[in-house]
Amino acid sequence: MSENSPRNKKLSDDPELSDDALLQPRADQVYAQLLSRVGESSPRPRLEPTRRAAALLGDPQAASPVIHIAGTNGKTSTSRIIDSLLRAHGLRTGLLTSPHLSRVNERIMIDGEPISNEAFIAAWNDIEPYVTMTDAALAQEGEAPLTYFETFTLLAFAAFADAPVDVVVLETGMGGEWDSTNIATADVAVFTPIALDHVHRLGSTIAEIARTKAGIIKQGSVVVTAAQDPAAAAELSAKADSLGVTIVRQGDGFDVAAGTMAVGGQLVSVRGRSSTYGDVFLPLYGAHQAQNAAVAVAAVEAFFGDGTQALPLDVVEEAFATATSPGRLELVGIDPTVIVDAAHNPHGAQSLTRALEEFFDFDEIAFVVGVLEDKDAEGIISALAPKATRFYVTQSASDRAVSSDDLAYIVKKIADSDSTWEYDEASEALAAARAWAAEQPKRAVVVTGSITLVGEAIDIASEEGWKP
């Protein structure tokens, strides 16, 4: 942090504000100021303004080594498992993910916990003068001010430097090359599976999208990649070769050796670069989560060295056992069963339906679905339809949500119109789906299609006590 940073005294020095909950209104005000900027759905393909503001702050992104994660699906789960592995090693971590489910604090994790309101406000106090200075300079140059995500990334880096943390785990917001997180230099650049998504921003082919995401690879990085479509694999290899850096591929340097169902999750065996970590319990469902765990192990092996030294098995066991991925095949209700999953593109929806087939024994499933306007709604519904008994179509409160009318039209083209119900309010769709599921055993409700809808469902489940 810059020596001239106008940091106020710690907010906890004020006895009237020692309870973090009392700081919520002030934290909400900071969030409102961030939201007043151009939103995440309209990112600027640029890095220079974020770099300029970071330099004024003393380049907090350089305060700790970085593991940087890009990809289309599995980024958040993989990031959280990496974070868990690092903490099990005794390291203090900073984790940046996006988007959030309920509160924005979830996006910035410090040592495994969401950032406190106090630290969130303090980080804003640190960066706000320099954000203002950068905005003014940009205006003089005829450039747009810093966006929401550019500013939020700066806030996260400031919070991590202030904590301080030993290592930062960064999930890209969109793409990679011009994503604002890419002002950091990755010690390890990690790639989860790359598929078609955000085609209006990243490109219309997997190769174009992979080329953009490959931008997080830097001189001196070690690259760790999940199994990829051949076009994506070629782009990642080309970038790594151009920089002369090591690339570790799933199926070659590491892989999932085995996986079996278990109560509350699965037992997985991961073959690392120097050892196999056998029959480790992972409290997450789906073969894709076993894949994410394997990528995470390879990334942490790379972080600690050249991959020739195995991680302690007890550390892997502790890390996996305590790993969480909220909103990903998460049980939020019982009697009837309600599961939420943040699948928001066809690739994610396919992973969801495979997991429902492999890990659960439901006779009938009602999908409560809502989709954002920049997503492939037809592709998502087509992936869900083979497992759907009913669709309860709705919309989240997001201003980017496809209207329930428009989405219902799409659903009825793909599924039986007699099994499709439409609700303007998510709460009404959830109530109707739960009422139907409660009529018979072995029925379930699955909420999916957008992260915003999943977040609302989690909040409603908590408020109404669906899972006592």
CSV table of C-alpha atoms in Angstrom, one decimal:
chain,number,residue,atom,x,y,z
A,1,MET,CA,0.0,0.0,0.0
A,2,SER,CA,1.3,3.5,-0.8
A,3,GLU,CA,2.9,5.4,2.1
A,4,ASN,CA,0.6,8.3,1.2
A,5,SER,CA,-2.6,6.2,1.3
A,6,PRO,CA,-5.2,8.2,3.2
A,7,ARG,CA,-6.1,5.3,5.5
A,8,ASN,CA,-8.5,6.4,8.3
A,9,LYS,CA,-8.0,5.0,11.8
A,10,LYS,CA,-9.4,1.5,12.2
A,11,LEU,CA,-13.2,1.6,12.4
A,12,SER,CA,-13.1,-0.7,15.4
A,13,ASP,CA,-11.4,2.1,17.4
A,14,ASP,CA,-14.9,3.6,17.6
A,15,PRO,CA,-16.6,1.7,20.4
A,16,GLU,CA,-20.0,2.4,18.9
A,17,LEU,CA,-19.1,0.6,15.7
A,18,SER,CA,-17.2,-2.4,17.2
A,19,ASP,CA,-19.9,-4.8,16.1
A,20,ASP,CA,-19.4,-5.6,12.4
A,21,ALA,CA,-23.1,-5.9,11.8
A,22,LEU,CA,-23.5,-2.2,12.8
A,23,LEU,CA,-21.3,-1.4,9.8
A,24,GLN,CA,-23.7,-2.9,7.3
A,25,PRO,CA,-25.3,0.4,6.3
A,26,ARG,CA,-21.9,1.9,5.5
A,27,ALA,CA,-20.8,-1.2,3.6
A,28,ASP,CA,-24.1,-1.0,1.6
A,29,GLN,CA,-23.2,2.6,0.8
A,30,VAL,CA,-19.8,1.5,-0.5
A,31,TYR,CA,-21.5,-1.2,-2.6
A,32,ALA,CA,-24.0,1.3,-4.0
A,33,GLN,CA,-21.1,3.6,-5.1
A,34,LEU,CA,-19.5,0.7,-6.9
A,35,LEU,CA,-22.7,-0.2,-8.6
A,36,SER,CA,-23.1,3.3,-9.9
A,37,ARG,CA,-20.3,2.5,-12.3
A,38,VAL,CA,-20.6,0.6,-15.6
A,39,GLY,CA,-21.6,-2.9,-14.6
A,40,GLU,CA,-20.0,-6.4,-15.1
A,41,SER,CA,-22.1,-7.2,-18.1
A,42,SER,CA,-20.4,-4.4,-20.0
A,43,PRO,CA,-16.7,-4.8,-19.3
A,44,ARG,CA,-14.1,-2.6,-21.0
A,45,PRO,CA,-11.4,-4.6,-23.0
A,46,ARG,CA,-8.6,-2.7,-21.4
A,47,LEU,CA,-6.0,-3.0,-18.6
A,48,GLU,CA,-4.2,0.3,-18.6
A,49,PRO,CA,-6.7,2.3,-16.4
A,50,THR,CA,-6.6,-0.5,-13.7
A,51,ARG,CA,-2.8,-0.6,-13.9
A,52,ARG,CA,-2.6,3.2,-13.5
A,53,ALA,CA,-4.8,3.2,-10.4
A,54,ALA,CA,-2.9,0.2,-9.0
A,55,ALA,CA,0.4,2.1,-9.4
A,56,LEU,CA,-1.0,5.0,-7.5
A,57,LEU,CA,-1.9,2.6,-4.7
A,58,GLY,CA,1.6,1.1,-4.6
A,59,ASP,CA,0.8,-2.0,-6.8
A,60,PRO,CA,-0.9,-4.1,-4.1
A,61,GLN,CA,-1.4,-6.9,-6.7
A,62,ALA,CA,2.3,-7.5,-6.4
A,63,ALA,CA,2.3,-7.9,-2.6
A,64,SER,CA,1.8,-11.7,-2.7
A,65,PRO,CA,2.3,-14.6,-5.2
A,66,VAL,CA,-0.7,-15.3,-7.3
A,67,ILE,CA,-2.6,-18.4,-8.6
A,68,HIS,CA,-4.8,-17.2,-11.4
A,69,ILE,CA,-7.8,-19.2,-12.7
A,70,ALA,CA,-9.6,-18.8,-16.0
A,71,GLY,CA,-12.1,-21.0,-17.9
A,72,THR,CA,-15.8,-21.3,-18.7
A,73,ASN,CA,-17.1,-23.6,-16.0
A,74,GLY,CA,-15.7,-24.8,-12.7
A,75,LYS,CA,-13.6,-21.6,-11.9
A,76,THR,CA,-15.2,-20.9,-8.6
A,77,SER,CA,-15.2,-24.5,-7.3
A,78,THR,CA,-11.6,-25.0,-8.4
A,79,SER,CA,-10.5,-21.7,-6.9
A,80,ARG,CA,-12.2,-22.6,-3.6
A,81,ILE,CA,-10.5,-26.0,-3.5
A,82,ILE,CA,-7.1,-24.4,-4.2
A,83,ASP,CA,-7.8,-22.0,-1.4
A,84,SER,CA,-8.7,-24.8,0.9
A,85,LEU,CA,-5.5,-26.7,0.0
A,86,LEU,CA,-3.3,-23.7,0.6
A,87,ARG,CA,-4.9,-23.0,4.0
A,88,ALA,CA,-4.5,-26.6,5.0
A,89,HIS,CA,-0.8,-26.0,4.4
A,90,GLY,CA,-0.9,-23.2,7.0
A,91,LEU,CA,-0.9,-20.3,4.5
A,92,ARG,CA,-3.1,-17.2,4.9
A,93,THR,CA,-5.0,-16.8,1.7
A,94,GLY,CA,-6.9,-14.1,-0.2
A,95,LEU,CA,-9.5,-15.4,-2.6
A,96,LEU,CA,-11.4,-13.4,-5.2
A,97,THR,CA,-14.4,-15.0,-7.0
A,98,SER,CA,-17.4,-13.7,-8.8
A,99,PRO,CA,-20.3,-13.2,-8.9
A,100,HIS,CA,-21.7,-13.5,-5.4
A,101,LEU,CA,-24.9,-15.3,-4.3
A,102,SER,CA,-26.2,-13.2,-1.4
A,103,ARG,CA,-23.8,-10.5,-0.3
A,104,VAL,CA,-20.9,-8.9,-2.1
A,105,ASN,CA,-18.6,-9.7,0.8
A,106,GLU,CA,-18.6,-13.3,-0.4
A,107,ARG,CA,-16.4,-12.3,-3.4
A,108,ILE,CA,-13.4,-11.4,-1.2
A,109,MET,CA,-12.4,-14.1,1.1
A,110,ILE,CA,-9.5,-13.7,3.6
A,111,ASP,CA,-8.2,-16.8,5.3
A,112,GLY,CA,-11.4,-18.7,4.4
A,113,GLU,CA,-13.9,-16.1,5.6
A,114,PRO,CA,-15.8,-13.4,3.7
A,115,ILE,CA,-14.3,-10.0,4.1
A,116,SER,CA,-15.7,-8.2,7.1
A,117,ASN,CA,-17.7,-5.0,6.7
A,118,GLU,CA,-15.0,-3.1,8.5
A,119,ALA,CA,-12.2,-4.4,6.1
A,120,PHE,CA,-14.5,-3.8,3.1
A,121,ILE,CA,-15.1,-0.2,4.1
A,122,ALA,CA,-11.4,0.4,5.0
A,123,ALA,CA,-10.3,-0.9,1.6
A,124,TRP,CA,-12.7,1.5,-0.1
A,125,ASN,CA,-11.3,4.3,2.0
A,126,ASP,CA,-7.8,3.3,0.8
A,127,ILE,CA,-8.6,3.3,-2.9
A,128,GLU,CA,-11.3,5.9,-3.3
A,129,PRO,CA,-9.0,8.9,-3.7
A,130,TYR,CA,-6.9,7.2,-6.3
A,131,VAL,CA,-9.9,5.9,-8.1
A,132,THR,CA,-11.2,9.5,-8.3
A,133,MET,CA,-7.8,10.7,-9.6
A,134,THR,CA,-7.7,8.0,-12.2
A,135,ASP,CA,-11.3,8.8,-13.3
A,136,ALA,CA,-10.3,12.5,-13.7
A,137,ALA,CA,-7.3,11.6,-15.8
A,138,LEU,CA,-9.3,9.3,-18.0
A,139,ALA,CA,-11.9,12.0,-18.5
A,140,GLN,CA,-9.3,14.4,-19.7
A,141,GLU,CA,-8.1,11.8,-22.2
A,142,GLY,CA,-11.6,11.2,-23.5
A,143,GLU,CA,-11.8,7.7,-21.8
A,144,ALA,CA,-14.6,6.2,-19.7
A,145,PRO,CA,-14.1,6.0,-15.9
A,146,LEU,CA,-13.2,2.9,-14.1
A,147,THR,CA,-15.9,0.3,-14.3
A,148,TYR,CA,-17.5,-1.6,-11.4
A,149,PHE,CA,-15.3,-4.7,-11.9
A,150,GLU,CA,-12.1,-2.7,-12.4
A,151,THR,CA,-12.8,-0.8,-9.2
A,152,PHE,CA,-13.8,-3.9,-7.3
A,153,THR,CA,-10.6,-5.7,-8.3
A,154,LEU,CA,-8.6,-2.8,-7.0
A,155,LEU,CA,-10.5,-2.9,-3.7
A,156,ALA,CA,-9.8,-6.7,-3.4
A,157,PHE,CA,-6.1,-6.2,-4.0
A,158,ALA,CA,-6.0,-3.5,-1.4
A,159,ALA,CA,-7.8,-5.7,1.1
A,160,PHE,CA,-5.4,-8.6,0.5
A,161,ALA,CA,-2.3,-6.4,0.9
A,162,ASP,CA,-3.7,-4.9,4.1
A,163,ALA,CA,-4.6,-8.2,5.6
A,164,PRO,CA,-1.9,-9.3,4.7
A,165,VAL,CA,-2.1,-12.6,2.9
A,166,ASP,CA,0.6,-15.1,1.9
A,167,VAL,CA,-0.9,-16.0,-1.5
A,168,VAL,CA,-3.8,-14.7,-3.6
A,169,VAL,CA,-6.1,-17.0,-5.6
A,170,LEU,CA,-7.7,-15.0,-8.4
A,171,GLU,CA,-10.7,-16.0,-10.5
A,172,THR,CA,-11.1,-14.0,-13.7
A,173,GLY,CA,-14.3,-12.1,-14.2
A,174,MET,CA,-14.6,-12.6,-17.9
A,175,GLY,CA,-12.0,-13.8,-20.4
A,176,GLY,CA,-8.5,-13.3,-19.2
A,177,GLU,CA,-6.3,-11.1,-21.4
A,178,TRP,CA,-8.1,-7.8,-20.7
A,179,ASP,CA,-9.9,-8.9,-17.5
A,180,SER,CA,-8.9,-6.5,-14.7
A,181,THR,CA,-7.5,-9.3,-12.5
A,182,ASN,CA,-4.8,-9.7,-15.2
A,183,ILE,CA,-2.8,-6.8,-13.8
A,184,ALA,CA,-1.4,-9.4,-11.5
A,185,THR,CA,1.3,-11.8,-12.7
A,186,ALA,CA,0.4,-15.4,-12.2
A,187,ASP,CA,2.9,-17.7,-10.6
A,188,VAL,CA,0.5,-20.5,-11.6
A,189,ALA,CA,-2.0,-20.0,-14.4
A,190,VAL,CA,-4.9,-22.5,-14.1
A,191,PHE,CA,-7.5,-23.3,-16.8
A,192,THR,CA,-10.8,-25.1,-16.1
A,193,PRO,CA,-12.7,-26.4,-19.2
A,194,ILE,CA,-13.2,-23.8,-21.9
A,195,ALA,CA,-16.5,-23.8,-23.8
A,196,LEU,CA,-18.8,-21.3,-25.6
A,197,ASP,CA,-20.0,-18.5,-23.3
A,198,HIS,CA,-20.0,-14.7,-23.5
A,199,VAL,CA,-19.6,-15.1,-27.3
A,200,HIS,CA,-20.5,-11.4,-27.8
A,201,ARG,CA,-17.5,-10.4,-25.8
A,202,LEU,CA,-14.9,-13.2,-26.2
A,203,GLY,CA,-15.4,-14.6,-29.6
A,204,SER,CA,-17.7,-17.0,-31.5
A,205,THR,CA,-15.5,-20.0,-31.5
A,206,ILE,CA,-13.8,-22.0,-28.7
A,207,ALA,CA,-10.4,-21.2,-30.2
A,208,GLU,CA,-11.1,-17.4,-30.0
A,209,ILE,CA,-12.3,-17.7,-26.4
A,210,ALA,CA,-9.3,-19.8,-25.4
A,211,ARG,CA,-7.0,-17.3,-27.0
A,212,THR,CA,-8.4,-14.5,-24.9
A,213,LYS,CA,-8.3,-16.6,-21.7
A,214,ALA,CA,-4.7,-17.6,-22.4
A,215,GLY,CA,-3.8,-14.0,-21.7
A,216,ILE,CA,-3.3,-14.8,-18.0
A,217,ILE,CA,-0.2,-16.8,-18.9
A,218,LYS,CA,2.9,-14.7,-18.1
A,219,GLN,CA,6.6,-15.1,-18.4
A,220,GLY,CA,7.6,-17.4,-15.5
A,221,SER,CA,4.2,-18.9,-15.0
A,222,VAL,CA,3.5,-22.6,-14.7
A,223,VAL,CA,0.4,-23.5,-16.7
A,224,VAL,CA,-2.0,-26.2,-15.3
A,225,THR,CA,-5.0,-27.1,-17.5
A,226,ALA,CA,-8.0,-29.4,-17.3
A,227,ALA,CA,-8.8,-31.6,-20.2
A,228,GLN,CA,-9.8,-29.3,-23.1
A,229,ASP,CA,-11.5,-29.2,-26.4
A,230,PRO,CA,-8.7,-29.7,-29.0
A,231,ALA,CA,-9.1,-26.1,-30.3
A,232,ALA,CA,-8.7,-24.7,-26.7
A,233,ALA,CA,-5.8,-27.0,-26.0
A,234,ALA,CA,-4.0,-25.8,-29.1
A,235,GLU,CA,-4.4,-22.2,-28.1
A,236,LEU,CA,-3.1,-22.7,-24.5
A,237,SER,CA,-0.2,-24.7,-25.8
A,238,ALA,CA,0.7,-22.1,-28.3
A,239,LYS,CA,0.7,-19.4,-25.7
A,240,ALA,CA,2.8,-21.4,-23.3
A,241,ASP,CA,5.3,-22.3,-26.0
A,242,SER,CA,5.6,-18.7,-27.1
A,243,LEU,CA,6.7,-17.8,-23.5
A,244,GLY,CA,8.7,-20.9,-22.9
A,245,VAL,CA,6.8,-21.9,-19.8
A,246,THR,CA,5.9,-25.3,-18.5
A,247,ILE,CA,2.4,-26.6,-19.2
A,248,VAL,CA,0.9,-29.5,-17.1
A,249,ARG,CA,-2.1,-31.2,-18.8
A,250,GLN,CA,-4.8,-33.4,-17.3
A,251,GLY,CA,-4.4,-36.9,-18.6
A,252,ASP,CA,-0.6,-36.4,-18.8
A,253,GLY,CA,0.7,-34.7,-15.7
A,254,PHE,CA,-2.3,-35.4,-13.5
A,255,ASP,CA,-5.8,-36.9,-13.5
A,256,VAL,CA,-8.7,-38.3,-11.6
A,257,ALA,CA,-7.7,-41.9,-10.8
A,258,ALA,CA,-11.0,-43.0,-9.4
A,259,GLY,CA,-14.2,-41.8,-7.9
A,260,THR,CA,-17.1,-43.4,-6.1
A,261,MET,CA,-20.3,-42.1,-4.5
A,262,ALA,CA,-20.3,-41.6,-0.7
A,263,VAL,CA,-22.8,-40.2,1.8
A,264,GLY,CA,-22.7,-36.4,1.5
A,265,GLY,CA,-20.3,-36.4,-1.5
A,266,GLN,CA,-17.8,-38.8,-3.1
A,267,LEU,CA,-14.5,-40.5,-2.5
A,268,VAL,CA,-11.9,-39.5,-5.1
A,269,SER,CA,-8.4,-40.6,-5.9
A,270,VAL,CA,-6.3,-38.0,-7.6
A,271,ARG,CA,-3.1,-38.9,-9.5
A,272,GLY,CA,-0.7,-36.0,-9.1
A,273,ARG,CA,2.6,-35.4,-10.8
A,274,SER,CA,4.5,-37.3,-8.1
A,275,SER,CA,2.0,-39.2,-6.0
A,276,THR,CA,-1.6,-40.6,-6.0
A,277,TYR,CA,-3.9,-39.2,-3.2
A,278,GLY,CA,-6.3,-42.1,-2.8
A,279,ASP,CA,-9.8,-42.4,-1.5
A,280,VAL,CA,-10.1,-38.8,-0.2
A,281,PHE,CA,-13.6,-37.7,0.8
A,282,LEU,CA,-14.9,-34.6,-1.1
A,283,PRO,CA,-18.2,-33.2,0.1
A,284,LEU,CA,-19.2,-32.1,-3.4
A,285,TYR,CA,-21.4,-33.9,-5.9
A,286,GLY,CA,-20.6,-34.6,-9.5
A,287,ALA,CA,-17.8,-36.0,-11.6
A,288,HIS,CA,-17.0,-32.5,-12.7
A,289,GLN,CA,-16.2,-31.6,-9.0
A,290,ALA,CA,-13.7,-34.5,-8.9
A,291,GLN,CA,-12.1,-33.0,-12.0
A,292,ASN,CA,-12.0,-29.6,-10.3
A,293,ALA,CA,-10.3,-31.2,-7.3
A,294,ALA,CA,-7.7,-32.8,-9.5
A,295,VAL,CA,-6.9,-29.5,-11.2
A,296,ALA,CA,-6.7,-27.9,-7.8
A,297,VAL,CA,-4.2,-30.5,-6.6
A,298,ALA,CA,-2.0,-30.0,-9.7
A,299,ALA,CA,-2.1,-26.2,-9.3
A,300,VAL,CA,-1.0,-26.4,-5.7
A,301,GLU,CA,1.7,-28.9,-6.5
A,302,ALA,CA,3.0,-26.5,-9.1
A,303,PHE,CA,2.8,-23.6,-6.7
A,304,PHE,CA,5.0,-25.3,-4.2
A,305,GLY,CA,7.6,-26.4,-6.7
A,306,ASP,CA,8.2,-28.3,-9.9
A,307,GLY,CA,5.7,-31.0,-9.1
A,308,THR,CA,8.2,-33.6,-8.0
A,309,GLN,CA,7.3,-33.3,-4.3
A,310,ALA,CA,4.0,-34.8,-3.2
A,311,LEU,CA,1.6,-32.9,-1.0
A,312,PRO,CA,1.1,-34.4,2.5
A,313,LEU,CA,-1.9,-36.8,2.3
A,314,ASP,CA,-3.3,-35.5,5.6
A,315,VAL,CA,-3.2,-32.0,4.2
A,316,VAL,CA,-5.1,-33.1,1.1
A,317,GLU,CA,-7.6,-34.9,3.2
A,318,GLU,CA,-8.2,-31.9,5.5
A,319,ALA,CA,-8.5,-29.6,2.5
A,320,PHE,CA,-11.0,-31.7,0.6
A,321,ALA,CA,-13.1,-32.4,3.7
A,322,THR,CA,-13.5,-28.7,4.4
A,323,ALA,CA,-13.9,-27.6,0.8
A,324,THR,CA,-17.2,-25.9,0.0
A,325,SER,CA,-18.7,-24.5,-3.2
A,326,PRO,CA,-22.0,-22.6,-2.3
A,327,GLY,CA,-24.6,-22.7,-5.0
A,328,ARG,CA,-23.1,-25.7,-6.8
A,329,LEU,CA,-25.3,-28.8,-6.4
A,330,GLU,CA,-26.1,-27.4,-2.9
A,331,LEU,CA,-28.9,-28.9,-0.8
A,332,VAL,CA,-30.9,-26.0,0.6
A,333,GLY,CA,-34.2,-27.8,1.4
A,334,ILE,CA,-35.5,-31.1,2.7
A,335,ASP,CA,-39.1,-32.4,2.8
A,336,PRO,CA,-39.1,-31.8,-0.2
A,337,THR,CA,-35.6,-31.9,-1.5
A,338,VAL,CA,-34.5,-28.6,-3.0
A,339,ILE,CA,-31.1,-28.4,-4.8
A,340,VAL,CA,-29.6,-25.2,-6.3
A,341,ASP,CA,-27.0,-25.2,-9.0
A,342,ALA,CA,-25.4,-22.2,-10.7
A,343,ALA,CA,-25.3,-23.7,-14.1
A,344,HIS,CA,-25.7,-20.7,-16.5
A,345,ASN,CA,-24.6,-22.1,-19.8
A,346,PRO,CA,-25.1,-25.4,-21.8
A,347,HIS,CA,-21.8,-26.9,-20.6
A,348,GLY,CA,-22.7,-26.3,-17.0
A,349,ALA,CA,-26.3,-27.6,-17.5
A,350,GLN,CA,-24.9,-30.8,-19.0
A,351,SER,CA,-22.6,-31.3,-16.0
A,352,LEU,CA,-25.7,-30.7,-13.7
A,353,THR,CA,-27.8,-33.3,-15.5
A,354,ARG,CA,-25.0,-35.9,-15.4
A,355,ALA,CA,-24.5,-35.3,-11.7
A,356,LEU,CA,-28.2,-35.7,-11.0
A,357,GLU,CA,-28.2,-39.0,-12.9
A,358,GLU,CA,-25.0,-40.3,-11.2
A,359,PHE,CA,-25.4,-39.1,-7.6
A,360,PHE,CA,-29.1,-38.9,-6.9
A,361,ASP,CA,-32.1,-41.3,-7.1
A,362,PHE,CA,-35.0,-39.0,-7.9
A,363,ASP,CA,-38.1,-40.4,-9.8
A,364,GLU,CA,-39.2,-36.9,-10.9
A,365,ILE,CA,-37.5,-33.5,-11.0
A,366,ALA,CA,-39.0,-30.0,-11.3
A,367,PHE,CA,-36.6,-27.4,-12.6
A,368,VAL,CA,-37.2,-23.8,-11.5
A,369,VAL,CA,-35.3,-21.9,-14.1
A,370,GLY,CA,-34.4,-18.3,-14.8
A,371,VAL,CA,-31.8,-17.1,-17.3
A,372,LEU,CA,-30.0,-13.9,-17.9
A,373,GLU,CA,-30.3,-12.2,-21.3
A,374,ASP,CA,-26.7,-12.7,-22.5
A,375,LYS,CA,-26.9,-16.5,-22.0
A,376,ASP,CA,-27.8,-19.4,-24.3
A,377,ALA,CA,-31.3,-20.1,-22.9
A,378,GLU,CA,-32.1,-22.6,-25.6
A,379,GLY,CA,-28.9,-24.5,-25.0
A,380,ILE,CA,-29.5,-24.5,-21.2
A,381,ILE,CA,-33.1,-25.8,-21.5
A,382,SER,CA,-32.1,-28.4,-24.1
A,383,ALA,CA,-29.6,-29.8,-21.6
A,384,LEU,CA,-32.0,-29.9,-18.7
A,385,ALA,CA,-35.1,-31.2,-20.6
A,386,PRO,CA,-34.1,-34.9,-20.6
A,387,LYS,CA,-34.2,-34.9,-16.8
A,388,ALA,CA,-37.2,-32.6,-16.4
A,389,THR,CA,-40.6,-33.8,-15.3
A,390,ARG,CA,-41.7,-30.1,-15.1
A,391,PHE,CA,-40.4,-26.7,-15.7
A,392,TYR,CA,-41.3,-23.7,-13.4
A,393,VAL,CA,-40.2,-20.7,-15.4
A,394,THR,CA,-39.5,-17.5,-13.7
A,395,GLN,CA,-37.0,-14.6,-13.5
A,396,SER,CA,-34.7,-13.2,-10.9
A,397,ALA,CA,-34.7,-9.6,-9.8
A,398,SER,CA,-31.7,-8.8,-12.0
A,399,ASP,CA,-32.3,-6.2,-14.6
A,400,ARG,CA,-30.5,-8.6,-17.0
A,401,ALA,CA,-33.0,-11.4,-16.5
A,402,VAL,CA,-35.0,-12.7,-19.4
A,403,SER,CA,-38.7,-12.1,-18.8
A,404,SER,CA,-40.6,-15.1,-17.6
A,405,ASP,CA,-42.9,-14.7,-20.7
A,406,ASP,CA,-40.0,-14.9,-23.1
A,407,LEU,CA,-38.3,-17.7,-21.3
A,408,ALA,CA,-41.5,-19.7,-21.1
A,409,TYR,CA,-41.8,-19.4,-24.9
A,410,ILE,CA,-38.4,-20.9,-25.3
A,411,VAL,CA,-39.1,-23.7,-22.8
A,412,LYS,CA,-42.4,-24.6,-24.5
A,413,LYS,CA,-40.6,-25.0,-27.8
A,414,ILE,CA,-38.2,-27.6,-26.3
A,415,ALA,CA,-40.3,-29.3,-23.6
A,416,ASP,CA,-44.0,-30.3,-23.3
A,417,SER,CA,-46.0,-27.1,-22.9
A,418,ASP,CA,-48.4,-29.0,-20.6
A,419,SER,CA,-45.5,-29.5,-18.1
A,420,THR,CA,-44.4,-25.9,-18.2
A,421,TRP,CA,-45.6,-23.3,-15.6
A,422,GLU,CA,-44.8,-19.6,-15.6
A,423,TYR,CA,-44.4,-17.2,-12.7
A,424,ASP,CA,-43.3,-13.6,-12.6
A,425,GLU,CA,-41.9,-13.9,-9.1
A,426,ALA,CA,-39.2,-16.4,-8.2
A,427,SER,CA,-40.8,-16.9,-4.7
A,428,GLU,CA,-44.1,-18.0,-6.3
A,429,ALA,CA,-42.3,-20.4,-8.7
A,430,LEU,CA,-40.4,-21.9,-5.8
A,431,ALA,CA,-43.5,-22.3,-3.7
A,432,ALA,CA,-45.4,-24.0,-6.5
A,433,ALA,CA,-42.6,-26.4,-7.3
A,434,ARG,CA,-42.1,-27.3,-3.6
A,435,ALA,CA,-45.8,-28.0,-3.3
A,436,TRP,CA,-45.7,-30.3,-6.3
A,437,ALA,CA,-42.6,-32.1,-5.0
A,438,ALA,CA,-44.1,-32.6,-1.5
A,439,GLU,CA,-47.0,-34.6,-3.0
A,440,GLN,CA,-44.9,-37.7,-3.7
A,441,PRO,CA,-41.7,-39.3,-2.3
A,442,LYS,CA,-38.5,-39.2,-4.5
A,443,ARG,CA,-39.5,-35.9,-6.1
A,444,ALA,CA,-37.1,-33.0,-6.1
A,445,VAL,CA,-36.8,-29.4,-7.0
A,446,VAL,CA,-33.7,-28.1,-8.8
A,447,VAL,CA,-33.2,-24.3,-9.1
A,448,THR,CA,-30.8,-23.4,-11.9
A,449,GLY,CA,-30.2,-21.2,-15.0
A,450,SER,CA,-28.6,-18.2,-13.4
A,451,ILE,CA,-26.5,-17.3,-10.4
A,452,THR,CA,-28.8,-14.5,-9.4
A,453,LEU,CA,-31.8,-16.9,-9.3
A,454,VAL,CA,-29.8,-19.4,-7.2
A,455,GLY,CA,-28.8,-16.6,-4.8
A,456,GLU,CA,-32.4,-15.6,-4.3
A,457,ALA,CA,-33.4,-19.2,-3.7
A,458,ILE,CA,-30.7,-19.6,-1.1
A,459,ASP,CA,-32.0,-16.5,0.7
A,460,ILE,CA,-35.6,-17.6,0.6
A,461,ALA,CA,-34.7,-21.1,1.8
A,462,SER,CA,-32.8,-19.6,4.7
A,463,GLU,CA,-35.6,-17.1,5.6
A,464,GLU,CA,-38.3,-19.8,5.4
A,465,GLY,CA,-36.3,-22.6,7.1
A,466,TRP,CA,-36.4,-25.2,4.4
A,467,LYS,CA,-33.5,-27.0,5.9
A,468,PRO,CA,-33.8,-26.9,9.7
